[in-house]
Amino acid sequence: MKDLIANFYELWGGGYLGGFSDQMFNNDLYFPVALYSIIVALAITIIYYYILDRPNTANMKVWMLALLIGAIINAVVAFVSANNDLVEIFASIGEEVPNSFSYDMLMFAFINAIWTLILMFVLSIILKWKSPNSSYIPF
Amino acid sequence: MSKLYVFGIGGTGARVLKSLSFLLATGVKCNSTSVVPILIDPDAANSDVNQTVDILKLYESIRSKLTFNRETSNQFFKTDISPLNPDFRINIQDSKKKFKEFIDYQSLDKKNKSLVSLLFSEKNLNADLEEGFKGNPNMGSVVLNQFTTSKDFEVFASSFAQGDRIFIISSIFGGTGAAGFPLLLKNIRSASPTLNNHSHLQTAPIGAVSVLPYFGVKKDDESDIEKSTFISKTKAALRYYEHGVNDSVNSMYYLGDKLVKDYDNHEGGVEQKNDGHFVELAAALAVLDFANETDLSTNKIKEFGIENESQNLTFNDLGDKTKSDILKPLSKYYFFRSYLENALVENLNSDFAIRLDIKEQFLNEDFYQKLKKLNKHLWDWLNQMSTNQRGFAPFTLNPENDLFDNIKGLKPHKSIFGINGLKNYERITAGLNKTAKKMNTSESTEDRFMEVFFDTTEKLMAAKYKL
Amino acid sequence: MKVIFLKYPLLIFIGILVFSSCKRDKENEDVDQKILVDGADKTDSIKLNKGIVKIYFENTLSMDGYINGNTSFKDVFRELLVAVDNENKIDLETEFYLINNELTPTNFGVENTKISEELTPQSTAGKGNKNSSNFEEILNTILQKQDENVISIIMADFIYSPKGESNTISALNKLRTYTKDAFLKATEQNKTLETKIFSFKSDFKGVYYDINDKSIQGINNRPYYYFIIAPTGLMTVFTNEIAPQLKKTKDYRNEAFFTTSDYNPISTEILSSTANKGRLRVRDGNLEVVSYPGEENLKFIGLIDFSEIPVDDKYLMDKGNYSLSNPEFSIKEVGSKKGKNIHFEGQPIKKINTNDLVSIINKKFTHAIYFEAEGIVSENLKFALRKKMPSWVQNSHSDDDRQIYNDSLEQSKTFGLRYLIEGVSGAYLQIGNDEYFNVTIPIK
């Protein structure tokens, strides 16, 4: 399970970011991000299709906006979570987080955002059927 | 299987039949299996008559694409309107002649010529029959009498079955109507034994509405028609009816109004085109009252009343029965028409449209185009009634605010959350989406289309107004 | 209206998510403790609570020079006695013996710590035959008195005297064989018996007898040895509580250690970011080479915990003592880890990369091995620390001591030493395995 989540974030080796990835993996920092991100994606999708659902939001523009919002939230979640956890871990040995990690955290946030978009797309397909007004969004 | 033959005589008959077809389009209840409108007017170019014929044809064409059975819930256009004649009207023979040619004046002997001159003015005699009788019932009675020997009457008699009913619409103060009604009545009750079903005709349930003066015409020296004569003619006709008509009619309906608006004075033809008036709608209600009447054992005479004497009637000014008959159907159709006019095109990507396969292509087809045309006529009719005197303006017809605030006297229920928090057309779209989900999609597109709107507007009335 | 009301809970919900990911309940531990765990205190795990330290002094004429006056030998001896006396982890008694052809227990009538003062050529005269030095017998006697609660310490110069043997080489071989047999027998009875050999030098005021028994004077400095024989537990006590005092003395030189045990498993960790050439990924103990360096060989450091291995640093840090089963790999250097730093000889101190520091939080390591690989690695990395005779033995060994007076280098050697220690080593290798540990690091 830990490996599976790591593979998603490291793109099966293609997105391996050296020390940063090792720290994330070894300290189990991927899991909370993945969990929160899945919850956020699920929540926003459900909100779009069932709570905020109305004829005026039942179009591609609003749907894409919802995905974008989810992606942005999850990018922030990824960045903040990774940053805070790493700062704490490094501080516990009296060291600072390496400067190169800033870029890595941005990449991580970006990758989380992309996965969010994909996940929300899949969730949309699964969840849209009973939506009162948006059951044909995105198609 | 009982048909209702509705004879609409003259301009009034045409306008009442127009109102009737609109009411039937909105789904007002009629127990007859089908309504057979027959327009009688020698004035071939009468705009009112021609417009009514257009509308009846549109109605027929629209309805032909719809299915009504146990499984369908749509009641717009539920009642069948079928023609006796291709054009819904009876031909008056020899209408191109002048009156004196019609009565074969030239061949009369001197004594008869003198009698005729007593009865008819020179103007009368030289009148061109194409233009109707211009308020001269004396002429009308002569000309219309030949109706009984016409082919059309034979056709009518042949199609008449036991249980069918007949209704005659006429105005009492005008020209064609005033003459034609008693004549028609007499010809039906005393149908010649050589006609098919003559015994059925003799005993057929007949209802009639005589519309008393409710409008005037502006003074015009060039015109033969003058409003000051309306009242005196009414009195004369009523006197005659008392003896000659009331006994033959099972249900007699009288209608009229105090206020009088002056129309432009046109003697006939294309220009005779009066604005729709509430009285015509009330007369259409008389037709329906007769169609739905279950007890015809005794002859009845009925008058029409409203609850509040207002210059501009709204639903709340009407009597309870009237209100319960027309409020919901008219309101529902109002929403229906408004949505089609203002929102349908933008919402072709809505959930309900995709689900029911209502595409732009559908909007270009014959059914929808005809529906739009009929709706335009209906809208004009509502507009005319609202500006007429006395006006009937139950709806705010040019709304800038929420559609649901536009039924005067009815306050819509609103909420913050949920579907009733939506406004205007969006609320309707949401209702359509909801209705479409439960619909059986195996019917034709036309049926689905009408059904989703009927069901949705029905639910809207309940949700918004608790009706 | 509706949308706004729902936005607030949504924001709050998201806010909670974001902030709770920041909050973590961790104890504030002392920073240094986490990474400065270099070794463990093992004495606490000893189950014995008492023992006897039997100290044997080879009472022969050649030894007189070490006890004539105030010598370094005596200083070291005193350190030993004091250390044993002060040792408080377990209850140790001291027994002192003079040994030649006879075994003479004595304390010269003084308390234990004063024995070294009393040890003189005079006080040892008349106790057995100081001429005879039958090493075989001495060893046998001592090993017979070895027990599971005994630490035996033999203090001697261990110069072999091949009396009467015409062929020196065959005599030396015999020395080796006898020694081996003696130790084989001893360890047969007690498999946990371990042997440590310390070498010292001392000022020497006496007579040196060479291979031909010719007496030579004027040698001022000579090596001598302690043979320490004890079962594992007591050997650990000795190593932790007593040996440090001896090694601190200025004349301590070297150590050799022999045991049947092995110390598997020992923990190792490859550092992915410290002084490496080539990109590495270390996951769950596996090493993955993400990319090889361009023109250089793959290099990386592995941290290793030697705290369990009672072998001295000189042996541990001699890369010749290691064997690698994978021919692609070689060990460049063995260094020590102190706190956050790694010390390789002749190189500036390397600070462990912060990423690696995080990976080794709460783990203890004592040393570091610098590995190098040629080309692409195709097998796992397997390496072991061999049990060998340390290299100093060869350097302290003499084949011929007749020129000792003129040869100052010869003066620091002991005739026959190698054969003696080879005998010990041979016994241990025969009984136990030949590796202190071996480690396999899977490589992907």
PDB file of C-alpha atoms in Angstrom, chain A residues 3 6 10 13 16-23 25-27 29 36 39-40 43 47 51-54 73 76-77 80-81 84-85 88-96 98 101, chain C residues 2-3 6 10 13-14 16-26 29-31 34-35 269 272-273 279-284 290 340 351-359 361:
ATOM      1  CA  ASP A   3       4.597   1.473  -2.210  1.00  0.00           C
ATOM      2  CA  ALA A   6       4.575   6.287  -3.447  1.00  0.00           C
ATOM      3  CA  GLU A  10       6.856   9.329  -7.905  1.00  0.00           C
ATOM      4  CA  GLY A  13      10.287   6.164 -10.798  1.00  0.00           C
ATOM      5  CA  TYR A  16      11.632  10.458  -8.383  1.00  0.00           C
ATOM      6  CA  LEU A  17      12.905  13.581  -6.696  1.00  0.00           C
ATOM      7  CA  GLY A  18      15.918  12.220  -4.860  1.00  0.00           C
ATOM      8  CA  GLY A  19      16.213  13.049  -1.211  1.00  0.00           C
ATOM      9  CA  PHE A  20      12.807  14.633  -1.045  1.00  0.00           C
ATOM     10  CA  SER A  21      11.080  11.503  -2.289  1.00  0.00           C
ATOM     11  CA  ASP A  22      13.081   9.374   0.103  1.00  0.00           C
ATOM     12  CA  GLN A  23      12.093  11.516   3.063  1.00  0.00           C
ATOM     13  CA  PHE A  25       8.489   7.738   1.634  1.00  0.00           C
ATOM     14  CA  ASN A  26      10.540   6.797   4.673  1.00  0.00           C
ATOM     15  CA  ASN A  27       8.542   8.980   7.017  1.00  0.00           C
ATOM     16  CA  LEU A  29       4.340  11.465   4.583  1.00  0.00           C
ATOM     17  CA  TYR A  36      -6.903  14.293   2.437  1.00  0.00           C
ATOM     18  CA  ILE A  39     -11.506  13.234   0.630  1.00  0.00           C
ATOM     19  CA  VAL A  40     -11.379  16.694  -0.883  1.00  0.00           C
ATOM     20  CA  ALA A  43     -16.336  16.044  -1.307  1.00  0.00           C
ATOM     21  CA  ILE A  47     -21.037  18.915  -3.712  1.00  0.00           C
ATOM     22  CA  ILE A  51     -25.512  19.899  -3.219  1.00  0.00           C
ATOM     23  CA  LEU A  52     -24.715  22.916  -5.337  1.00  0.00           C
ATOM     24  CA  ASP A  53     -26.320  21.197  -8.285  1.00  0.00           C
ATOM     25  CA  ARG A  54     -28.699  23.414 -10.300  1.00  0.00           C
ATOM     26  CA  ILE A  73      -6.913  22.939  -2.802  1.00  0.00           C
ATOM     27  CA  VAL A  76      -1.999  23.515  -1.245  1.00  0.00           C
ATOM     28  CA  VAL A  77      -2.717  20.532   0.974  1.00  0.00           C
ATOM     29  CA  VAL A  80       1.660  22.593   3.262  1.00  0.00           C
ATOM     30  CA  SER A  81       1.519  19.084   4.608  1.00  0.00           C
ATOM     31  CA  ASN A  84       5.233  21.214   7.774  1.00  0.00           C
ATOM     32  CA  ASP A  85       6.061  17.577   8.282  1.00  0.00           C
ATOM     33  CA  GLU A  88       9.371  19.203  11.931  1.00  0.00           C
ATOM     34  CA  ILE A  89      11.412  16.139  11.094  1.00  0.00           C
ATOM     35  CA  PHE A  90      14.503  18.083  10.197  1.00  0.00           C
ATOM     36  CA  ALA A  91      14.152  20.308  13.230  1.00  0.00           C
ATOM     37  CA  SER A  92      14.099  17.245  15.436  1.00  0.00           C
ATOM     38  CA  ILE A  93      17.691  16.566  14.459  1.00  0.00           C
ATOM     39  CA  GLY A  94      18.622  20.209  14.622  1.00  0.00           C
ATOM     40  CA  GLU A  95      18.812  20.682  10.892  1.00  0.00           C
ATOM     41  CA  GLU A  96      16.969  22.739   8.323  1.00  0.00           C
ATOM     42  CA  PRO A  98      17.444  21.588   2.314  1.00  0.00           C
ATOM     43  CA  PHE A 101      13.274  20.786  -1.380  1.00  0.00           C
TER      44      PHE A 101
ATOM     45  CA  LYS C   2     -27.816  29.184  -0.954  1.00  0.00           C
ATOM     46  CA  VAL C   3     -24.379  29.052  -2.478  1.00  0.00           C
ATOM     47  CA  LEU C   6     -22.614  26.455   1.821  1.00  0.00           C
ATOM     48  CA  LEU C  10     -16.687  24.187   2.869  1.00  0.00           C
ATOM     49  CA  PHE C  13     -13.765  21.991   6.312  1.00  0.00           C
ATOM     50  CA  ILE C  14     -10.823  22.673   4.052  1.00  0.00           C
ATOM     51  CA  ILE C  16      -9.423  21.967   9.193  1.00  0.00           C
ATOM     52  CA  LEU C  17      -7.827  19.600   6.728  1.00  0.00           C
ATOM     53  CA  VAL C  18      -4.955  21.933   6.022  1.00  0.00           C
ATOM     54  CA  PHE C  19      -4.198  22.782   9.590  1.00  0.00           C
ATOM     55  CA  SER C  20      -4.510  19.359  11.041  1.00  0.00           C
ATOM     56  CA  SER C  21      -1.956  18.119   8.612  1.00  0.00           C
ATOM     57  CA  CYS C  22       0.433  20.587  10.178  1.00  0.00           C
ATOM     58  CA  LYS C  23      -0.187  19.644  13.748  1.00  0.00           C
ATOM     59  CA  ARG C  24       1.844  16.757  14.976  1.00  0.00           C
ATOM     60  CA  ASP C  25       2.374  15.507  18.458  1.00  0.00           C
ATOM     61  CA  LYS C  26       6.012  14.635  18.820  1.00  0.00           C
ATOM     62  CA  GLU C  29      13.900  14.890  22.339  1.00  0.00           C
ATOM     63  CA  ASP C  30      17.392  15.952  22.885  1.00  0.00           C
ATOM     64  CA  VAL C  31      18.849  16.519  19.455  1.00  0.00           C
ATOM     65  CA  LYS C  34      19.215  10.870  18.417  1.00  0.00           C
ATOM     66  CA  ILE C  35      22.275  10.788  16.303  1.00  0.00           C
ATOM     67  CA  GLU C 269      22.294   1.439   6.301  1.00  0.00           C
ATOM     68  CA  SER C 272      21.905   7.800  -0.342  1.00  0.00           C
ATOM     69  CA  SER C 273      23.079  11.366  -0.171  1.00  0.00           C
ATOM     70  CA  ARG C 279      22.157   8.632  -7.787  1.00  0.00           C
ATOM     71  CA  LEU C 280      20.884   6.160  -5.291  1.00  0.00           C
ATOM     72  CA  ARG C 281      17.551   5.284  -3.818  1.00  0.00           C
ATOM     73  CA  VAL C 282      17.398   3.368  -0.574  1.00  0.00           C
ATOM     74  CA  ARG C 283      14.036   1.829   0.216  1.00  0.00           C
ATOM     75  CA  ASP C 284      13.277  -0.754   2.889  1.00  0.00           C
ATOM     76  CA  VAL C 290      18.797   5.323 -10.172  1.00  0.00           C
ATOM     77  CA  LYS C 340      26.735  13.699  12.684  1.00  0.00           C
ATOM     78  CA  LYS C 351      29.170  15.708   7.708  1.00  0.00           C
ATOM     79  CA  ILE C 352      26.339  13.328   7.031  1.00  0.00           C
ATOM     80  CA  ASN C 353      23.859  14.824   4.606  1.00  0.00           C
ATOM     81  CA  THR C 354      20.691  16.055   6.285  1.00  0.00           C
ATOM     82  CA  ASN C 355      18.542  13.680   4.291  1.00  0.00           C
ATOM     83  CA  ASP C 356      20.539  10.777   5.552  1.00  0.00           C
ATOM     84  CA  LEU C 357      20.490  12.133   9.061  1.00  0.00           C
ATOM     85  CA  VAL C 358      16.735  12.019   8.945  1.00  0.00           C
ATOM     86  CA  SER C 359      16.806   8.477   7.700  1.00  0.00           C
ATOM     87  CA  ILE C 361      17.144   9.056  13.375  1.00  0.00           C
TER      88      ILE C 361
END
